[in-house]
């Protein structure tokens, strides 16, 4: 059997399933989302009718979109009497679910899914609605489903979707990790108490699946636990990058909201501390006054025997008042200590959250930079090749060499990194940052009096090319002008 026909098993822990991920699993997309997906180069909508899910009892059926995966998780937790540990806890979320992809080498997976039919995965605009689903892919999926049921419990499978509209047929399986005691525990079900146990569990998973997949012409490959490598296509990378950016943006929003709430708690704690401090000061004054009055009554008691009974009665009254004040002082001092500790805890949490927020923002900016730079670099390299080819064909004399002056090729050759960075800012929508960067790098920062902005008809390629040429103009030393925003 060819080494190329290998099984694929990718297990990833997650703090939950987002609505965006659920919509992707179930293909609950509108036309605009389908258009965006097809532009990514991974999907072909005309094959989406081939997608299916394996439901309870191992029933193969069309994908049920009436309940999202997050809703299924919510209902299962309620059925077990469990709460989602991540609700109201965005700072230290726990691993809630396992996301597993089952698949194999493209050649064999296509054979299982489509048989001898010719399926074009390169041309995403090609109408392939005539393609029908091969029975083998259903039987393979049912075998994997039965394995998942035996391994983790059928009631804990939150989604089992088979996609045939992407480049390579595969299964998306979401598992809620419920242990044998009915408790939610990713560590017990999937990870184990140590990295060594986790690795052993993954080895066992690959071995058990290999026994099933052998029937379908797939053999065991090397686990990413062994290699430390996950192989991603460019489409998978871009999709994962977009997903992580989306999640990071939501985390930033959650952290910002929590910080606002904590600042509110600080104000309340400060008010309480101020109130307790004032009360303690008043009680201290009252105690001092009572101490003086008691001292005076004791002196009179030793000197005046005629009013002894009245003085003793007054002394008892003052002593009771003093005891009450002392108790109140002790109570307020205890509450003040607690309030100061709470204030300190809140301040420490704010410090930690600010640090965490900074880390998230850094990660988000890196994600944006990666995505934007990747698009700009791709089109810039193409532009360089095209420009170079045109110019070389004309270059027959010194005069011809002057054709390079002021061209994109010439400027990229001199300071290509700066032009690309500036273009990446523009691509991401950071016009002000692009302008400041251009100025800080010696450029004019402008170069066009035309309104600037992305046309809704522009795809990423056209938009990246516009950004590249605009960055080329902005980086040229000239009269400083800023790019006007499109209104």
Short mmCIF file of C-alpha atoms in Angstrom, two decimals:
data_model
loop_
_atom_site.label_atom_id
_atom_site.label_comp_id
_atom_site.label_asym_id
_atom_site.label_seq_id
_atom_site.Cartn_x
_atom_site.Cartn_y
_atom_site.Cartn_z
CA UNK A 1 0.00 0.00 0.00
CA UNK A 2 1.30 3.44 -0.90
CA UNK A 3 2.70 5.57 1.89
CA UNK A 4 0.57 8.44 0.59
CA UNK A 5 -2.63 6.74 1.73
CA UNK A 6 -2.45 7.68 5.38
CA UNK A 7 -5.10 8.45 7.93
CA UNK A 8 -5.39 11.91 9.44
CA UNK A 9 -6.46 12.56 13.04
CA UNK A 10 -6.20 16.08 14.44
CA UNK A 11 -7.41 16.65 18.02
CA UNK A 12 -7.59 20.13 19.48
CA UNK A 13 -8.89 21.30 22.84
CA UNK A 14 -11.11 24.36 22.94
CA UNK A 15 -12.83 26.57 25.50
CA UNK A 16 -16.00 26.27 23.43
CA UNK A 17 -17.47 26.40 19.95
CA UNK A 18 -18.21 29.84 18.54
CA UNK A 19 -21.30 30.60 16.49
CA UNK A 20 -19.01 31.20 13.52
CA UNK A 21 -17.45 27.73 13.85
CA UNK A 22 -20.85 26.12 14.27
CA UNK A 23 -22.14 27.84 11.13
CA UNK A 24 -19.14 26.52 9.24
CA UNK A 25 -19.63 22.96 10.48
CA UNK A 26 -23.31 23.05 9.53
CA UNK A 27 -22.80 25.23 6.42
CA UNK A 28 -25.43 27.58 7.75
CA UNK A 29 -24.23 30.30 5.43
CA UNK A 30 -25.89 32.98 3.36
CA UNK A 31 -24.76 33.90 -0.13
CA UNK A 32 -22.24 36.51 1.00
CA UNK A 33 -20.54 34.04 3.34
CA UNK A 34 -20.45 31.40 0.63
CA UNK A 35 -18.89 33.92 -1.76
CA UNK A 36 -16.20 34.70 0.79
CA UNK A 37 -15.56 31.00 1.43
CA UNK A 38 -15.16 30.21 -2.26
CA UNK A 39 -12.71 33.10 -2.66
CA UNK A 40 -10.54 31.44 -0.02
CA UNK A 41 -10.01 28.66 -2.56
CA UNK A 42 -11.08 25.78 -0.33
CA UNK A 43 -14.82 25.37 -0.92
CA UNK A 44 -17.08 24.62 -3.87
CA UNK A 45 -20.71 25.42 -3.13
CA UNK A 46 -22.01 23.24 -5.94
CA UNK A 47 -20.80 20.18 -4.00
CA UNK A 48 -22.37 21.27 -0.71
CA UNK A 49 -25.37 18.99 -1.34
CA UNK A 50 -22.99 16.06 -0.75
CA UNK A 51 -22.31 17.06 2.86
CA UNK A 52 -24.01 15.02 5.57
CA UNK A 53 -23.98 14.23 9.25
CA UNK A 54 -24.12 11.02 11.24
CA UNK A 55 -26.82 11.40 13.89
CA UNK A 56 -27.81 9.27 16.89
CA UNK A 57 -28.03 5.59 16.12
CA UNK A 58 -25.50 5.97 13.30
CA UNK A 59 -28.12 7.44 10.96
CA UNK A 60 -26.74 9.17 7.86
CA UNK A 61 -28.79 12.28 7.11
CA UNK A 62 -28.65 15.80 5.71
CA UNK A 63 -27.07 18.28 8.11
CA UNK A 64 -29.59 19.45 10.73
CA UNK A 65 -29.19 23.21 11.17
CA UNK A 66 -32.10 23.64 13.60
CA UNK A 67 -29.74 23.48 16.59
CA UNK A 68 -26.28 25.01 16.65
CA UNK A 69 -23.38 23.16 18.26
CA UNK A 70 -23.20 25.66 21.19
CA UNK A 71 -26.92 25.04 21.82
CA UNK A 72 -26.38 21.28 21.81
CA UNK A 73 -23.57 21.70 24.34
CA UNK A 74 -25.81 23.87 26.53
CA UNK A 75 -28.62 21.29 26.49
CA UNK A 76 -26.27 18.38 27.25
CA UNK A 77 -24.75 20.20 30.22
CA UNK A 78 -28.23 21.02 31.54
CA UNK A 79 -29.23 17.37 31.15
CA UNK A 80 -26.25 16.36 33.33
CA UNK A 81 -26.94 19.13 35.85
CA UNK A 82 -23.63 20.80 34.99
CA UNK A 83 -22.75 24.42 34.35
CA UNK A 84 -20.50 25.78 31.65
CA UNK A 85 -17.37 26.73 33.68
CA UNK A 86 -16.48 29.45 31.19
CA UNK A 87 -19.65 31.51 31.53
CA UNK A 88 -18.67 34.71 33.32
CA UNK A 89 -15.05 33.58 33.41
CA UNK A 90 -13.35 35.02 30.30
CA UNK A 91 -9.98 35.52 32.01
CA UNK A 92 -9.14 31.91 32.88
CA UNK A 93 -11.34 29.73 30.65
CA UNK A 94 -11.23 25.95 30.95
CA UNK A 95 -11.00 23.42 28.16
CA UNK A 96 -14.64 22.63 27.43
CA UNK A 97 -14.68 20.50 24.28
CA UNK A 98 -12.47 18.45 21.98
CA UNK A 99 -12.54 19.31 18.28
CA UNK A 100 -11.44 16.36 16.15
CA UNK A 101 -10.85 16.14 12.41
CA UNK A 102 -10.84 12.66 10.88
CA UNK A 103 -9.63 12.19 7.33
CA UNK A 104 -6.86 10.82 5.17
CA UNK A 105 -4.73 11.28 2.09
CA UNK A 106 -6.58 13.11 -0.67
CA UNK A 107 -6.34 10.36 -3.28
CA UNK A 108 -7.95 7.75 -1.05
CA UNK A 109 -10.52 10.11 0.48
CA UNK A 110 -11.64 11.14 -3.01
CA UNK A 111 -11.95 7.49 -3.95
CA UNK A 112 -14.15 6.86 -0.90
CA UNK A 113 -16.26 9.97 -1.50
CA UNK A 114 -16.59 10.08 -5.27
CA UNK A 115 -15.49 6.71 -6.63
CA UNK A 116 -14.35 7.03 -10.25
CA UNK A 117 -16.02 10.40 -10.85
CA UNK A 118 -13.73 13.24 -11.92
CA UNK A 119 -13.80 16.01 -9.31
CA UNK A 120 -11.98 19.25 -10.02
CA UNK A 121 -10.76 20.78 -6.72
CA UNK A 122 -8.74 23.53 -8.37
CA UNK A 123 -11.46 25.41 -10.24
CA UNK A 124 -13.85 26.62 -7.52
CA UNK A 125 -16.19 28.23 -10.08
CA UNK A 126 -16.84 24.95 -11.88
CA UNK A 127 -20.39 23.62 -11.52
CA UNK A 128 -20.11 20.18 -9.92
CA UNK A 129 -23.72 19.77 -8.85
CA UNK A 130 -23.88 16.58 -10.95
CA UNK A 131 -21.39 14.80 -8.65
CA UNK A 132 -23.03 12.19 -6.44
CA UNK A 133 -21.89 10.82 -3.09
CA UNK A 134 -20.30 7.39 -3.02
CA UNK A 135 -21.67 4.90 -0.47
CA UNK A 136 -18.18 4.12 0.82
CA UNK A 137 -17.76 7.55 2.42
CA UNK A 138 -20.98 6.99 4.39
CA UNK A 139 -19.86 3.57 5.60
CA UNK A 140 -16.44 4.92 6.57
CA UNK A 141 -18.07 7.80 8.49
CA UNK A 142 -20.39 5.35 10.29
CA UNK A 143 -17.39 3.23 11.31
CA UNK A 144 -15.67 6.31 12.77
CA UNK A 145 -18.93 7.37 14.45
CA UNK A 146 -19.32 3.96 16.14
CA UNK A 147 -15.74 4.23 17.36
CA UNK A 148 -16.41 7.71 18.81
CA UNK A 149 -19.56 6.42 20.52
CA UNK A 150 -17.67 3.52 22.12
CA UNK A 151 -14.77 5.76 23.09
CA UNK A 152 -16.51 8.87 24.44
CA UNK A 153 -20.24 8.10 24.61
CA UNK A 154 -22.84 8.80 21.94
CA UNK A 155 -24.65 11.38 24.09
CA UNK A 156 -21.42 13.39 24.32
CA UNK A 157 -21.03 13.77 20.54
CA UNK A 158 -22.15 17.35 19.93
CA UNK A 159 -21.69 17.26 16.19
CA UNK A 160 -20.45 14.79 13.57
CA UNK A 161 -20.33 16.49 10.17
CA UNK A 162 -18.84 15.13 6.95
CA UNK A 163 -17.76 17.73 4.36
CA UNK A 164 -17.32 16.83 0.71
CA UNK A 165 -17.42 20.39 -0.64
CA UNK A 166 -13.84 21.18 0.40
CA UNK A 167 -10.53 20.22 -1.16
CA UNK A 168 -10.25 17.01 0.84
CA UNK A 169 -13.24 15.10 2.33
CA UNK A 170 -13.13 14.94 6.15
CA UNK A 171 -15.15 14.73 9.36
CA UNK A 172 -15.58 17.47 11.97
CA UNK A 173 -16.42 15.86 15.31
CA UNK A 174 -17.07 17.82 18.53
CA UNK A 175 -16.89 15.89 21.82
CA UNK A 176 -17.99 17.04 25.27
CA UNK A 177 -15.50 15.35 27.66
CA UNK A 178 -17.71 13.70 30.29
CA UNK A 179 -15.90 11.20 32.52
CA UNK A 180 -17.27 7.93 33.95
CA UNK A 181 -18.64 9.83 36.97
CA UNK A 182 -20.72 12.17 34.82
CA UNK A 183 -18.41 15.13 35.39
CA UNK A 184 -16.92 17.51 32.86
CA UNK A 185 -13.16 16.86 32.67
CA UNK A 186 -11.03 17.33 29.58
CA UNK A 187 -7.96 16.28 31.54
CA UNK A 188 -9.37 12.90 32.54
CA UNK A 189 -10.98 12.08 29.20
CA UNK A 190 -8.35 13.33 26.75
CA UNK A 191 -5.22 14.77 28.34
CA UNK A 192 -4.28 12.74 31.39
CA UNK A 193 -2.34 13.81 34.44
CA UNK A 194 0.94 14.40 32.57
CA UNK A 195 2.33 15.08 29.10
CA UNK A 196 3.58 11.51 28.94
CA UNK A 197 0.08 10.12 29.61
CA UNK A 198 -1.36 12.56 27.07
CA UNK A 199 1.12 11.32 24.47
CA UNK A 200 0.21 7.72 25.28
CA UNK A 201 -3.48 8.51 24.85
CA UNK A 202 -2.79 10.02 21.43
CA UNK A 203 -0.72 7.01 20.38
CA UNK A 204 -3.57 4.76 21.44
CA UNK A 205 -6.08 6.88 19.52
CA UNK A 206 -4.02 6.63 16.32
CA UNK A 207 -3.54 2.89 16.76
CA UNK A 208 -7.24 2.21 17.38
CA UNK A 209 -8.28 4.28 14.38
CA UNK A 210 -5.67 2.57 12.20
CA UNK A 211 -7.38 -0.75 12.91
CA UNK A 212 -10.65 0.74 11.59
CA UNK A 213 -9.15 2.68 8.68
CA UNK A 214 -7.21 -0.31 7.36
CA UNK A 215 -10.47 -1.56 5.89
CA UNK A 216 -10.75 1.70 3.96
CA UNK A 217 -7.24 1.72 2.54
CA UNK A 218 -5.74 4.13 5.08
CA UNK A 219 -2.73 3.37 7.24
CA UNK A 220 -1.37 4.96 10.39
CA UNK A 221 0.82 8.02 9.82
CA UNK A 222 3.07 9.81 12.25
CA UNK A 223 1.25 11.61 15.04
CA UNK A 224 1.90 15.32 15.46
CA UNK A 225 2.65 14.39 19.08
CA UNK A 226 5.72 12.58 17.68
CA UNK A 227 6.67 15.08 14.98
CA UNK A 228 5.50 18.32 16.60
CA UNK A 229 4.34 19.41 13.15
CA UNK A 230 0.92 20.13 11.80
CA UNK A 231 0.70 20.31 8.03
CA UNK A 232 -1.64 23.00 6.79
CA UNK A 233 -2.57 24.02 3.30
CA UNK A 234 -2.52 27.75 2.55
CA UNK A 235 -6.33 27.73 2.59
CA UNK A 236 -6.39 26.04 6.00
CA UNK A 237 -3.80 28.51 7.29
CA UNK A 238 -5.80 31.53 6.11
CA UNK A 239 -9.01 30.15 7.54
CA UNK A 240 -7.33 29.39 10.87
CA UNK A 241 -5.77 32.87 10.89
CA UNK A 242 -9.17 34.49 10.30
CA UNK A 243 -10.77 32.35 13.00
CA UNK A 244 -8.07 33.21 15.56
CA UNK A 245 -8.36 36.93 14.74
CA UNK A 246 -12.14 36.73 15.22
CA UNK A 247 -11.72 34.97 18.59
CA UNK A 248 -9.03 37.40 19.73
CA UNK A 249 -11.22 40.40 18.89
CA UNK A 250 -14.00 38.96 21.03
CA UNK A 251 -11.54 38.28 23.86
CA UNK A 252 -10.40 41.91 23.71
CA UNK A 253 -14.01 43.08 23.95
CA UNK A 254 -14.62 40.76 26.92
CA UNK A 255 -11.45 41.88 28.71
CA UNK A 256 -12.25 45.56 28.11
CA UNK A 257 -15.75 45.09 29.52
CA UNK A 258 -14.38 43.27 32.56
CA UNK A 259 -11.85 46.05 33.17
CA UNK A 260 -14.67 48.62 33.14
CA UNK A 261 -16.53 46.54 35.72
CA UNK A 262 -13.40 46.24 37.87
CA UNK A 263 -12.82 50.00 37.77
CA UNK A 264 -16.41 50.38 39.00
CA UNK A 265 -15.65 47.97 41.86
CA UNK A 266 -12.55 49.99 42.72
CA UNK A 267 -14.61 53.15 43.02
CA UNK A 268 -17.07 51.35 45.32
CA UNK A 269 -14.23 49.89 47.41
CA UNK A 270 -12.61 53.32 47.75
CA UNK A 271 -15.93 54.84 48.86
CA UNK A 272 -16.36 52.08 51.44
CA UNK A 273 -12.81 52.55 52.75
CA UNK A 274 -13.38 56.29 53.03
CA UNK A 275 -16.66 55.73 54.90
CA UNK A 276 -15.11 53.19 57.28
CA UNK A 277 -12.13 55.46 57.93
CA UNK A 278 -14.46 58.34 58.81
CA UNK A 279 -16.51 56.12 61.14
CA UNK A 280 -13.35 54.88 62.86
CA UNK A 281 -12.17 58.44 63.37
CA UNK A 282 -15.53 59.42 64.93
CA UNK A 283 -15.54 56.31 67.13
CA UNK A 284 -11.99 57.05 68.26
CA UNK A 285 -13.07 60.57 69.27
CA UNK A 286 -16.08 59.15 71.11
CA UNK A 287 -13.91 56.60 72.88
CA UNK A 288 -11.50 59.31 73.96
CA UNK A 289 -14.38 61.38 75.30
CA UNK A 290 -15.88 58.40 77.19
CA UNK A 291 -12.47 57.51 78.66
CA UNK A 292 -12.23 61.05 80.02
CA UNK A 293 -15.77 60.97 81.43
CA UNK A 294 -15.22 57.60 83.13
CA UNK A 295 -11.95 58.82 84.62
CA UNK A 296 -13.74 61.89 86.00
CA UNK A 297 -16.60 59.78 87.47
CA UNK A 298 -14.11 57.47 89.20
CA UNK A 299 -12.40 60.49 90.72
CA UNK A 300 -15.72 61.88 91.99
CA UNK A 301 -16.65 58.46 93.38
CA UNK A 302 -13.57 58.48 95.58
CA UNK A 303 -14.27 62.01 96.83
CA UNK A 304 -18.08 62.24 97.13
CA UNK A 305 -19.80 59.62 99.32
CA UNK A 306 -23.22 61.39 99.34
CA UNK A 307 -23.94 60.78 95.61
CA UNK A 308 -22.20 57.40 95.43
CA UNK A 309 -25.21 55.47 94.06
CA UNK A 310 -25.91 58.00 91.32
CA UNK A 311 -22.22 58.17 90.33
CA UNK A 312 -22.00 54.34 90.17
CA UNK A 313 -25.12 54.21 87.98
CA UNK A 314 -23.67 56.89 85.68
CA UNK A 315 -20.30 55.10 85.64
CA UNK A 316 -21.95 51.80 84.57
CA UNK A 317 -23.82 53.62 81.82
CA UNK A 318 -20.62 55.22 80.50
CA UNK A 319 -18.75 51.90 80.72
CA UNK A 320 -21.45 50.18 78.67
CA UNK A 321 -21.22 52.94 76.08
CA UNK A 322 -17.45 52.54 76.02
CA UNK A 323 -17.70 48.76 75.58
CA UNK A 324 -20.12 49.29 72.71
CA UNK A 325 -17.74 51.78 71.05
CA UNK A 326 -14.79 49.41 71.49
CA UNK A 327 -16.79 46.60 69.82
CA UNK A 328 -17.78 48.91 66.99
CA UNK A 329 -14.17 49.97 66.52
CA UNK A 330 -13.06 46.32 66.33
CA UNK A 331 -15.83 45.58 63.81
CA UNK A 332 -15.00 48.60 61.65
CA UNK A 333 -11.26 47.83 61.78
CA UNK A 334 -12.00 44.27 60.59
CA UNK A 335 -14.22 45.58 57.78
CA UNK A 336 -11.60 48.17 56.85
CA UNK A 337 -8.95 45.45 56.64
CA UNK A 338 -11.26 43.39 54.40
CA UNK A 339 -12.05 46.42 52.24
CA UNK A 340 -8.35 47.24 51.83
CA UNK A 341 -7.64 43.62 50.92
CA UNK A 342 -10.46 43.62 48.39
CA UNK A 343 -9.16 46.85 46.89
CA UNK A 344 -5.69 45.35 46.69
CA UNK A 345 -7.08 42.20 45.05
CA UNK A 346 -9.03 44.23 42.49
CA UNK A 347 -5.98 46.36 41.71
CA UNK A 348 -3.89 43.20 41.28
CA UNK A 349 -6.55 41.69 39.00
CA UNK A 350 -6.68 44.86 36.94
CA UNK A 351 -2.91 44.73 36.58
CA UNK A 352 -3.09 41.09 35.47
CA UNK A 353 -5.95 41.77 33.08
CA UNK A 354 -4.18 44.76 31.56
CA UNK A 355 -1.18 42.55 30.95
CA UNK A 356 -3.41 39.83 29.49
CA UNK A 357 -5.26 42.38 27.34
CA UNK A 358 -1.93 43.70 26.08
CA UNK A 359 -0.90 40.15 25.17
CA UNK A 360 -4.20 39.57 23.33
CA UNK A 361 -3.90 42.87 21.47
CA UNK A 362 -0.33 41.99 20.51
CA UNK A 363 -1.49 38.59 19.26
CA UNK A 364 -4.34 40.23 17.35
CA UNK A 365 -2.02 42.76 15.74
CA UNK A 366 0.35 39.96 14.77
CA UNK A 367 -2.55 38.05 13.25
CA UNK A 368 -3.68 41.12 11.31
CA UNK A 369 -0.12 41.79 10.23
CA UNK A 370 0.34 38.19 9.08
CA UNK A 371 -2.89 38.16 7.11
CA UNK A 372 -2.38 41.59 5.57
CA UNK A 373 1.31 41.08 4.85
CA UNK A 374 0.68 37.68 3.25
CA UNK A 375 -1.82 39.17 0.82
CA UNK A 376 0.37 42.18 0.02
CA UNK A 377 3.57 40.13 -0.36
CA UNK A 378 1.87 37.76 -2.77
CA UNK A 379 0.63 40.45 -5.10
CA UNK A 380 3.82 42.52 -4.74
CA UNK A 381 5.97 39.63 -5.89
CA UNK A 382 3.72 39.15 -8.90
CA UNK A 383 3.95 42.86 -9.67
CA UNK A 384 7.74 42.77 -9.44
CA UNK A 385 7.95 39.87 -11.88
CA UNK A 386 5.55 41.52 -14.32
CA UNK A 387 7.24 44.92 -14.14
CA UNK A 388 10.67 43.38 -14.47
CA UNK A 389 9.65 41.39 -17.54
CA UNK A 390 8.20 44.44 -19.27
CA UNK A 391 11.18 46.65 -18.54
CA UNK A 392 13.85 44.13 -19.46
CA UNK A 393 12.23 43.59 -22.85
CA UNK A 394 12.62 47.33 -23.56
CA UNK A 395 16.11 47.83 -22.09
CA UNK A 396 18.44 48.13 -25.13
CA UNK A 397 20.41 51.21 -24.10
CA UNK A 398 21.35 53.48 -21.22
CA UNK A 399 18.37 55.56 -22.07
CA UNK A 400 16.18 52.52 -21.65
CA UNK A 401 17.61 51.87 -18.21
CA UNK A 402 16.14 55.18 -17.12
CA UNK A 403 12.78 53.47 -17.43
CA UNK A 404 13.44 52.03 -13.98
CA UNK A 405 13.47 55.46 -12.38
CA UNK A 406 10.44 56.02 -10.18
CA UNK A 407 8.90 52.62 -10.90
CA UNK A 408 7.44 50.29 -8.31
CA UNK A 409 10.16 47.78 -9.16
CA UNK A 410 12.87 50.34 -8.55
CA UNK A 411 11.40 51.50 -5.25
CA UNK A 412 10.80 47.95 -4.03
CA UNK A 413 14.40 47.13 -4.86
CA UNK A 414 15.53 50.10 -2.76
CA UNK A 415 13.16 49.86 0.22
CA UNK A 416 10.71 47.08 -0.47
CA UNK A 417 10.18 46.23 3.20
CA UNK A 418 8.94 49.73 3.94
CA UNK A 419 6.56 49.80 0.97
CA UNK A 420 5.12 46.41 1.92
CA UNK A 421 4.71 47.40 5.57
CA UNK A 422 2.93 50.60 4.58
CA UNK A 423 0.73 48.64 2.16
CA UNK A 424 -0.09 46.13 4.91
CA UNK A 425 -1.33 48.96 7.16
CA UNK A 426 -3.54 50.20 4.32
CA UNK A 427 -4.82 46.70 3.61
CA UNK A 428 -5.83 46.30 7.26
CA UNK A 429 -7.63 49.67 7.21
CA UNK A 430 -5.08 51.52 9.37
CA UNK A 431 -4.79 54.64 7.20
CA UNK A 432 -3.43 56.90 9.95
CA UNK A 433 -0.76 54.38 10.91
CA UNK A 434 0.19 53.97 7.24
CA UNK A 435 0.54 57.74 6.85
CA UNK A 436 2.64 58.10 10.00
CA UNK A 437 4.80 55.14 8.98
CA UNK A 438 5.41 56.61 5.54
CA UNK A 439 6.33 59.99 7.03
CA UNK A 440 8.56 58.37 9.63
CA UNK A 441 10.37 56.49 6.86
CA UNK A 442 11.12 59.61 4.87
CA UNK A 443 8.15 59.43 2.56
CA UNK A 444 5.64 62.13 1.79
CA UNK A 445 2.83 60.24 3.47
CA UNK A 446 0.36 61.02 0.71
CA UNK A 447 0.66 61.31 -3.02
CA UNK A 448 -2.98 61.39 -4.06
CA UNK A 449 -5.83 63.84 -3.62
CA UNK A 450 -8.37 61.17 -4.50
CA UNK A 451 -10.65 59.73 -1.77
CA UNK A 452 -9.17 56.57 -0.32
CA UNK A 453 -11.08 53.44 0.57
CA UNK A 454 -12.00 49.96 -0.52
CA UNK A 455 -14.61 49.51 -3.22
CA UNK A 456 -17.16 46.86 -2.18
CA UNK A 457 -16.53 45.19 -5.53
CA UNK A 458 -12.81 44.77 -4.82
CA UNK A 459 -11.69 41.29 -3.85
CA UNK A 460 -8.61 40.84 -1.64
CA UNK A 461 -6.28 40.65 -4.64
CA UNK A 462 -7.46 43.90 -6.23
CA UNK A 463 -7.52 45.65 -2.85
CA UNK A 464 -3.98 44.48 -2.05
CA UNK A 465 -2.74 45.76 -5.42
CA UNK A 466 -4.37 49.17 -4.81
CA UNK A 467 -2.75 49.31 -1.36
CA UNK A 468 0.64 48.41 -2.83
CA UNK A 469 0.52 51.19 -5.43
CA UNK A 470 -0.79 53.70 -2.89
CA UNK A 471 2.00 52.74 -0.48
CA UNK A 472 4.48 53.18 -3.35
CA UNK A 473 3.26 56.78 -3.78
CA UNK A 474 3.17 57.45 -0.03
CA UNK A 475 6.76 56.30 0.50
CA UNK A 476 8.11 58.67 -2.15
CA UNK A 477 9.79 61.83 -0.76
CA UNK A 478 7.32 64.58 -1.63
CA UNK A 479 5.09 67.24 -0.17
CA UNK A 480 3.48 65.68 2.89
CA UNK A 481 -0.16 64.86 2.35
CA UNK A 482 -2.44 62.42 4.12
CA UNK A 483 -4.66 59.91 2.46
CA UNK A 484 -8.28 61.00 2.44
CA UNK A 485 -10.79 58.54 3.78
CA UNK A 486 -13.56 57.45 1.47
CA UNK A 487 -16.97 58.58 2.68
#
